[in-house]
Short mmCIF file of N, CA and C in Angstrom, two decimals:
data_model
loop_
_atom_site.label_atom_id
_atom_site.label_comp_id
_atom_site.label_asym_id
_atom_site.label_seq_id
_atom_site.Cartn_x
_atom_site.Cartn_y
_atom_site.Cartn_z
N MET A 1 173.56 168.25 80.52
CA MET A 1 173.60 168.08 79.08
C MET A 1 172.31 167.43 78.57
N LYS A 2 171.77 166.50 79.35
CA LYS A 2 170.54 165.83 78.91
C LYS A 2 169.38 166.81 78.80
N LEU A 3 169.29 167.76 79.74
CA LEU A 3 168.24 168.76 79.68
C LEU A 3 168.40 169.62 78.42
N ALA A 4 169.62 170.02 78.12
CA ALA A 4 169.88 170.84 76.92
C ALA A 4 169.50 170.07 75.66
N GLU A 5 169.81 168.79 75.62
CA GLU A 5 169.47 167.98 74.46
C GLU A 5 167.95 167.82 74.34
N PHE A 6 167.27 167.69 75.48
CA PHE A 6 165.81 167.60 75.47
C PHE A 6 165.20 168.89 74.92
N VAL A 7 165.68 170.03 75.42
CA VAL A 7 165.17 171.33 74.96
C VAL A 7 165.44 171.49 73.46
N GLN A 8 166.62 171.10 73.04
CA GLN A 8 166.98 171.15 71.61
C GLN A 8 165.97 170.36 70.78
N SER A 9 165.70 169.16 71.18
CA SER A 9 164.76 168.29 70.47
C SER A 9 163.36 168.89 70.43
N GLN A 10 162.90 169.39 71.57
CA GLN A 10 161.55 169.96 71.65
C GLN A 10 161.41 171.20 70.77
N LEU A 11 162.41 172.07 70.78
CA LEU A 11 162.34 173.29 69.97
C LEU A 11 162.37 172.96 68.48
N GLU A 12 163.26 172.08 68.10
CA GLU A 12 163.35 171.74 66.68
C GLU A 12 162.08 171.06 66.20
N THR A 13 161.49 170.22 67.04
CA THR A 13 160.24 169.55 66.69
C THR A 13 159.09 170.55 66.63
N ALA A 14 159.01 171.43 67.62
CA ALA A 14 157.92 172.41 67.69
C ALA A 14 157.90 173.32 66.48
N PHE A 15 159.07 173.61 65.92
CA PHE A 15 159.15 174.50 64.77
C PHE A 15 159.29 173.72 63.46
N GLY A 16 158.93 172.44 63.51
CA GLY A 16 158.90 171.62 62.30
C GLY A 16 160.24 171.54 61.58
N GLY A 17 161.33 171.59 62.32
CA GLY A 17 162.65 171.49 61.71
C GLY A 17 163.10 172.76 61.01
N LYS A 18 162.36 173.85 61.18
CA LYS A 18 162.71 175.11 60.52
C LYS A 18 163.80 175.87 61.27
N ILE A 19 164.11 175.41 62.48
CA ILE A 19 165.22 176.01 63.22
C ILE A 19 166.21 174.92 63.61
N THR A 20 167.42 175.31 63.81
CA THR A 20 168.45 174.39 64.28
C THR A 20 169.00 174.94 65.59
N VAL A 21 168.98 174.10 66.60
CA VAL A 21 169.49 174.49 67.91
C VAL A 21 170.80 173.76 68.12
N LYS A 22 171.85 174.51 68.39
CA LYS A 22 173.17 173.92 68.63
C LYS A 22 173.42 173.91 70.14
N VAL A 23 173.64 172.74 70.67
CA VAL A 23 173.94 172.60 72.10
C VAL A 23 175.45 172.62 72.25
N GLN A 24 175.91 173.44 73.17
CA GLN A 24 177.35 173.58 73.37
C GLN A 24 177.65 173.36 74.85
N SER A 25 178.44 172.36 75.13
CA SER A 25 178.85 172.08 76.51
C SER A 25 180.20 172.75 76.75
N ILE A 26 180.22 173.66 77.71
CA ILE A 26 181.45 174.40 78.00
C ILE A 26 181.70 174.39 79.51
N PRO A 27 182.94 174.62 79.93
CA PRO A 27 183.23 174.66 81.37
C PRO A 27 182.41 175.74 82.07
N SER A 28 182.07 175.50 83.31
CA SER A 28 181.23 176.42 84.09
C SER A 28 181.78 177.84 84.11
N LYS A 29 183.09 177.99 84.31
CA LYS A 29 183.68 179.34 84.39
C LYS A 29 183.52 180.07 83.06
N THR A 30 183.71 179.35 81.95
CA THR A 30 183.54 179.95 80.63
C THR A 30 182.10 180.35 80.43
N LYS A 31 181.16 179.46 80.81
CA LYS A 31 179.73 179.76 80.66
C LYS A 31 179.37 181.02 81.44
N LEU A 32 179.84 181.11 82.67
CA LEU A 32 179.52 182.27 83.49
C LEU A 32 180.06 183.55 82.84
N ASN A 33 181.28 183.51 82.34
CA ASN A 33 181.85 184.68 81.67
C ASN A 33 181.04 185.08 80.45
N TRP A 34 180.63 184.09 79.65
CA TRP A 34 179.82 184.36 78.46
C TRP A 34 178.48 184.98 78.84
N VAL A 35 177.84 184.38 79.85
CA VAL A 35 176.52 184.85 80.28
C VAL A 35 176.61 186.28 80.81
N LEU A 36 177.59 186.56 81.65
CA LEU A 36 177.75 187.90 82.21
C LEU A 36 178.04 188.94 81.13
N ALA A 37 178.69 188.49 80.04
CA ALA A 37 178.98 189.41 78.93
C ALA A 37 177.83 189.49 77.94
N GLY A 38 176.76 188.70 78.16
CA GLY A 38 175.62 188.70 77.24
C GLY A 38 175.93 187.98 75.94
N ASN A 39 176.92 187.10 75.96
CA ASN A 39 177.36 186.37 74.78
C ASN A 39 176.59 185.05 74.65
N PHE A 40 175.28 185.14 74.45
CA PHE A 40 174.45 183.94 74.30
C PHE A 40 173.11 184.32 73.68
N GLU A 41 172.48 183.34 73.07
CA GLU A 41 171.11 183.51 72.57
C GLU A 41 170.13 182.85 73.51
N CYS A 42 170.56 181.76 74.13
CA CYS A 42 169.75 181.03 75.08
C CYS A 42 170.72 180.30 76.01
N THR A 43 170.40 180.26 77.28
CA THR A 43 171.25 179.55 78.23
C THR A 43 170.40 178.84 79.26
N LEU A 44 170.90 177.74 79.76
CA LEU A 44 170.23 177.02 80.84
C LEU A 44 170.94 177.39 82.13
N SER A 45 170.19 177.86 83.09
CA SER A 45 170.74 178.23 84.39
C SER A 45 169.82 177.70 85.47
N GLY A 46 170.33 177.62 86.67
CA GLY A 46 169.52 177.15 87.77
C GLY A 46 169.54 178.14 88.92
N TRP A 47 168.50 178.08 89.73
CA TRP A 47 168.42 178.93 90.90
C TRP A 47 167.69 178.17 91.98
N ILE A 48 168.24 178.17 93.17
CA ILE A 48 167.59 177.55 94.32
C ILE A 48 167.36 178.67 95.34
N ALA A 49 166.16 178.75 95.84
CA ALA A 49 165.81 179.81 96.78
C ALA A 49 166.68 179.75 98.03
N ASP A 50 167.07 180.92 98.51
CA ASP A 50 167.84 181.02 99.74
C ASP A 50 166.92 180.90 100.96
N TYR A 51 165.66 181.23 100.76
CA TYR A 51 164.67 181.19 101.83
C TYR A 51 163.31 180.96 101.19
N ALA A 52 162.36 180.48 101.98
CA ALA A 52 161.05 180.07 101.47
C ALA A 52 160.13 181.28 101.23
N ASP A 53 160.38 181.99 100.14
CA ASP A 53 159.55 183.13 99.78
C ASP A 53 159.68 183.34 98.28
N PRO A 54 158.57 183.63 97.59
CA PRO A 54 158.63 183.82 96.13
C PRO A 54 159.59 184.92 95.68
N ILE A 55 159.83 185.91 96.54
CA ILE A 55 160.70 187.02 96.15
C ILE A 55 162.13 186.54 95.89
N SER A 56 162.51 185.41 96.49
CA SER A 56 163.85 184.87 96.26
C SER A 56 164.05 184.52 94.79
N PHE A 57 162.99 184.17 94.09
CA PHE A 57 163.05 183.90 92.66
C PHE A 57 162.72 185.16 91.85
N LEU A 58 161.64 185.82 92.23
CA LEU A 58 161.11 186.91 91.41
C LEU A 58 162.01 188.14 91.37
N ASP A 59 162.70 188.43 92.45
CA ASP A 59 163.57 189.60 92.49
C ASP A 59 164.72 189.49 91.48
N CYS A 60 165.11 188.27 91.17
CA CYS A 60 166.23 188.05 90.24
C CYS A 60 165.96 188.62 88.85
N GLU A 61 164.71 188.76 88.48
CA GLU A 61 164.37 189.20 87.12
C GLU A 61 164.01 190.67 87.02
N THR A 62 164.26 191.43 88.08
CA THR A 62 164.01 192.87 88.00
C THR A 62 165.09 193.53 87.14
N THR A 63 164.74 194.65 86.56
CA THR A 63 165.66 195.40 85.71
C THR A 63 166.93 195.73 86.48
N GLY A 64 168.07 195.40 85.89
CA GLY A 64 169.36 195.72 86.49
C GLY A 64 169.87 194.72 87.51
N ASN A 65 169.08 193.71 87.88
CA ASN A 65 169.54 192.72 88.84
C ASN A 65 170.69 191.93 88.21
N SER A 66 171.74 191.69 88.96
CA SER A 66 172.92 191.01 88.41
C SER A 66 172.63 189.56 88.00
N TYR A 67 171.55 188.98 88.50
CA TYR A 67 171.18 187.62 88.10
C TYR A 67 170.23 187.60 86.91
N ASN A 68 169.83 188.74 86.43
CA ASN A 68 168.94 188.86 85.26
C ASN A 68 169.82 188.80 84.01
N TYR A 69 170.34 187.61 83.72
CA TYR A 69 171.33 187.43 82.65
C TYR A 69 170.83 187.84 81.28
N GLY A 70 169.55 187.68 81.02
CA GLY A 70 169.00 188.05 79.72
C GLY A 70 168.65 189.52 79.60
N ASN A 71 168.86 190.26 80.68
CA ASN A 71 168.54 191.69 80.72
C ASN A 71 167.09 191.97 80.36
N TRP A 72 166.22 191.05 80.73
CA TRP A 72 164.78 191.26 80.52
C TRP A 72 164.35 192.43 81.39
N SER A 73 163.43 193.24 80.89
CA SER A 73 162.98 194.41 81.62
C SER A 73 161.51 194.67 81.36
N ASN A 74 160.78 194.96 82.43
CA ASN A 74 159.38 195.29 82.32
C ASN A 74 159.04 196.25 83.46
N LYS A 75 158.62 197.46 83.14
CA LYS A 75 158.37 198.49 84.15
C LYS A 75 157.28 198.09 85.13
N GLU A 76 156.20 197.49 84.63
CA GLU A 76 155.09 197.07 85.52
C GLU A 76 155.57 196.00 86.49
N TYR A 77 156.35 195.05 85.97
CA TYR A 77 156.92 193.99 86.82
C TYR A 77 157.77 194.61 87.93
N ASP A 78 158.66 195.52 87.56
CA ASP A 78 159.53 196.18 88.53
C ASP A 78 158.72 196.91 89.59
N LYS A 79 157.64 197.59 89.18
CA LYS A 79 156.79 198.31 90.13
C LYS A 79 156.12 197.35 91.12
N LEU A 80 155.64 196.21 90.61
CA LEU A 80 154.98 195.24 91.47
C LEU A 80 155.97 194.64 92.48
N ILE A 81 157.16 194.32 92.03
CA ILE A 81 158.17 193.77 92.95
C ILE A 81 158.54 194.81 94.00
N ALA A 82 158.74 196.06 93.59
CA ALA A 82 159.06 197.13 94.54
C ALA A 82 157.93 197.30 95.56
N ALA A 83 156.69 197.29 95.08
CA ALA A 83 155.54 197.45 95.97
C ALA A 83 155.43 196.29 96.95
N SER A 84 155.79 195.08 96.52
CA SER A 84 155.71 193.91 97.40
C SER A 84 156.67 194.03 98.58
N LYS A 85 157.74 194.79 98.38
CA LYS A 85 158.74 194.94 99.44
C LYS A 85 158.31 195.88 100.56
N THR A 86 157.21 196.58 100.33
CA THR A 86 156.67 197.47 101.37
C THR A 86 155.26 197.04 101.77
N SER A 87 154.87 195.84 101.37
CA SER A 87 153.55 195.30 101.68
C SER A 87 153.71 194.04 102.53
N SER A 88 152.60 193.53 103.02
CA SER A 88 152.66 192.29 103.80
C SER A 88 151.39 191.48 103.58
N GLY A 89 151.43 190.26 104.05
CA GLY A 89 150.28 189.38 104.03
C GLY A 89 149.71 189.11 102.65
N THR A 90 148.39 189.05 102.58
CA THR A 90 147.68 188.74 101.34
C THR A 90 147.94 189.77 100.25
N ALA A 91 148.01 191.03 100.62
CA ALA A 91 148.26 192.08 99.62
C ALA A 91 149.62 191.87 98.96
N ARG A 92 150.62 191.52 99.74
CA ARG A 92 151.96 191.26 99.20
C ARG A 92 151.94 190.06 98.24
N MET A 93 151.29 189.00 98.64
CA MET A 93 151.24 187.80 97.80
C MET A 93 150.49 188.07 96.49
N LYS A 94 149.47 188.91 96.53
CA LYS A 94 148.76 189.28 95.30
C LYS A 94 149.67 190.05 94.36
N LEU A 95 150.48 190.96 94.90
CA LEU A 95 151.43 191.71 94.08
C LEU A 95 152.45 190.76 93.44
N LEU A 96 152.95 189.82 94.22
CA LEU A 96 153.93 188.86 93.70
C LEU A 96 153.31 187.95 92.65
N ALA A 97 152.06 187.56 92.84
CA ALA A 97 151.36 186.72 91.86
C ALA A 97 151.19 187.46 90.54
N LYS A 98 150.83 188.76 90.62
CA LYS A 98 150.69 189.57 89.40
C LYS A 98 152.04 189.70 88.69
N ALA A 99 153.10 189.92 89.47
CA ALA A 99 154.43 190.03 88.88
C ALA A 99 154.83 188.72 88.21
N GLU A 100 154.58 187.61 88.88
CA GLU A 100 154.93 186.30 88.31
C GLU A 100 154.17 186.07 87.00
N ASN A 101 152.92 186.47 86.96
CA ASN A 101 152.13 186.31 85.74
C ASN A 101 152.75 187.11 84.58
N ILE A 102 153.17 188.33 84.85
CA ILE A 102 153.83 189.15 83.82
C ILE A 102 155.10 188.46 83.34
N LEU A 103 155.89 187.95 84.28
CA LEU A 103 157.14 187.26 83.94
C LEU A 103 156.88 186.04 83.06
N MET A 104 155.85 185.27 83.38
CA MET A 104 155.57 184.05 82.62
C MET A 104 154.96 184.37 81.25
N VAL A 105 154.05 185.32 81.19
CA VAL A 105 153.43 185.69 79.92
C VAL A 105 154.47 186.26 78.95
N ASN A 106 155.37 187.08 79.47
CA ASN A 106 156.40 187.70 78.63
C ASN A 106 157.63 186.82 78.45
N GLN A 107 157.66 185.71 79.16
CA GLN A 107 158.78 184.77 79.12
C GLN A 107 160.12 185.45 79.39
N GLY A 108 160.15 186.25 80.46
CA GLY A 108 161.42 186.83 80.91
C GLY A 108 162.40 185.73 81.25
N VAL A 109 161.89 184.64 81.77
CA VAL A 109 162.61 183.38 81.96
C VAL A 109 161.59 182.27 81.68
N THR A 110 162.09 181.10 81.41
CA THR A 110 161.22 179.97 81.17
C THR A 110 161.58 178.84 82.12
N PRO A 111 160.83 178.67 83.21
CA PRO A 111 161.13 177.57 84.13
C PRO A 111 160.93 176.22 83.44
N LEU A 112 161.93 175.37 83.55
CA LEU A 112 161.85 174.06 82.91
C LEU A 112 161.77 172.92 83.92
N THR A 113 162.42 173.08 85.04
CA THR A 113 162.46 172.00 86.02
C THR A 113 162.24 172.57 87.41
N GLN A 114 161.94 171.69 88.33
CA GLN A 114 161.81 172.07 89.72
C GLN A 114 162.64 171.07 90.53
N ALA A 115 163.49 171.59 91.39
CA ALA A 115 164.36 170.72 92.17
C ALA A 115 163.54 169.84 93.11
N ASN A 116 163.98 168.61 93.25
CA ASN A 116 163.37 167.72 94.23
C ASN A 116 164.41 166.71 94.69
N LYS A 117 164.13 166.07 95.77
CA LYS A 117 165.07 165.11 96.32
C LYS A 117 164.27 164.04 97.04
N ALA A 118 164.51 162.79 96.70
CA ALA A 118 163.85 161.69 97.39
C ALA A 118 164.74 161.25 98.55
N TRP A 119 164.13 160.96 99.68
CA TRP A 119 164.89 160.47 100.81
C TRP A 119 164.03 159.52 101.62
N MET A 120 164.69 158.55 102.21
CA MET A 120 163.98 157.53 102.99
C MET A 120 164.45 157.61 104.44
N ILE A 121 163.50 157.45 105.34
CA ILE A 121 163.80 157.47 106.76
C ILE A 121 163.11 156.28 107.40
N LYS A 122 163.83 155.58 108.26
CA LYS A 122 163.21 154.47 108.98
C LYS A 122 162.03 155.00 109.79
N SER A 123 161.01 154.20 109.91
CA SER A 123 159.79 154.63 110.59
C SER A 123 160.01 155.00 112.05
N LYS A 124 161.06 154.51 112.68
CA LYS A 124 161.35 154.84 114.08
C LYS A 124 161.99 156.22 114.24
N VAL A 125 162.51 156.78 113.16
CA VAL A 125 163.15 158.10 113.23
C VAL A 125 162.06 159.16 113.13
N LYS A 126 162.02 160.02 114.10
CA LYS A 126 160.98 161.06 114.18
C LYS A 126 161.64 162.43 114.34
N GLY A 127 160.88 163.48 114.03
CA GLY A 127 161.29 164.84 114.33
C GLY A 127 162.25 165.51 113.37
N ILE A 128 162.61 164.86 112.26
CA ILE A 128 163.47 165.52 111.28
C ILE A 128 162.64 166.54 110.52
N ILE A 129 163.17 167.73 110.37
CA ILE A 129 162.47 168.78 109.64
C ILE A 129 163.16 168.96 108.30
N TYR A 130 162.38 168.92 107.21
CA TYR A 130 162.92 169.17 105.88
C TYR A 130 162.44 170.54 105.43
N ASN A 131 163.39 171.42 105.15
CA ASN A 131 163.07 172.77 104.67
C ASN A 131 163.22 172.81 103.15
N SER A 132 162.29 173.46 102.48
CA SER A 132 162.34 173.54 101.02
C SER A 132 163.31 174.60 100.52
N ALA A 133 163.85 175.41 101.42
CA ALA A 133 164.82 176.44 101.05
C ALA A 133 165.83 176.58 102.18
N GLY A 134 166.99 177.11 101.83
CA GLY A 134 168.03 177.27 102.84
C GLY A 134 168.63 175.93 103.23
N VAL A 135 168.93 175.74 104.51
CA VAL A 135 169.48 174.46 104.99
C VAL A 135 168.39 173.41 104.87
N CYS A 136 168.66 172.36 104.11
CA CYS A 136 167.62 171.37 103.80
C CYS A 136 167.14 170.56 105.00
N TYR A 137 168.07 170.06 105.79
CA TYR A 137 167.69 169.16 106.87
C TYR A 137 167.99 169.79 108.22
N ASN A 138 167.06 169.64 109.15
CA ASN A 138 167.25 170.12 110.51
C ASN A 138 167.04 168.91 111.43
N PHE A 139 168.12 168.48 112.08
CA PHE A 139 168.07 167.31 112.95
C PHE A 139 167.96 167.70 114.43
N LYS A 140 167.74 168.98 114.71
CA LYS A 140 167.71 169.47 116.09
C LYS A 140 166.69 168.69 116.94
N TYR A 141 165.55 168.37 116.37
CA TYR A 141 164.49 167.71 117.14
C TYR A 141 164.35 166.22 116.77
N ALA A 142 165.34 165.68 116.09
CA ALA A 142 165.27 164.27 115.68
C ALA A 142 165.49 163.33 116.87
N TYR A 143 164.78 162.21 116.81
CA TYR A 143 164.95 161.20 117.86
C TYR A 143 164.52 159.85 117.30
N ILE A 144 164.90 158.80 118.02
CA ILE A 144 164.52 157.43 117.65
C ILE A 144 163.39 157.02 118.58
N ALA A 145 162.25 156.68 118.01
CA ALA A 145 161.08 156.27 118.79
C ALA A 145 161.20 154.80 119.16
N ASN A 146 160.59 154.43 120.28
CA ASN A 146 160.62 153.01 120.73
C ASN A 146 159.63 152.21 119.95
#
């Protein structure tokens, strides 16, 4: 709710009070039903990557993707994403970067926040692996140092 109120304040201020943004807090199931039916003008949603690759985010905004709630569509974007799926290495990353640029310039979505998590570990604990996507913590190689 605080994020929605912040966005409300910023939009109303940016447009000099010429627009009014109504924030509506509704149950998650109701929100999902409304979003899937296209019953919204603006919605706040979140996405966490399933794996450490830009395609986990970028594929969501392709035409017809079930997670593309706003039904944003761009033929060039779709072509770049499709081409990235048959490319590798630097060429693939360049295609994804071009696609991301199209998405941001056209505002198919507007990223507002980035997930983060603070955690503390005693200095004697070694070998914990933190993954930025998927399973967050891997204790397989963890140990206590002398």
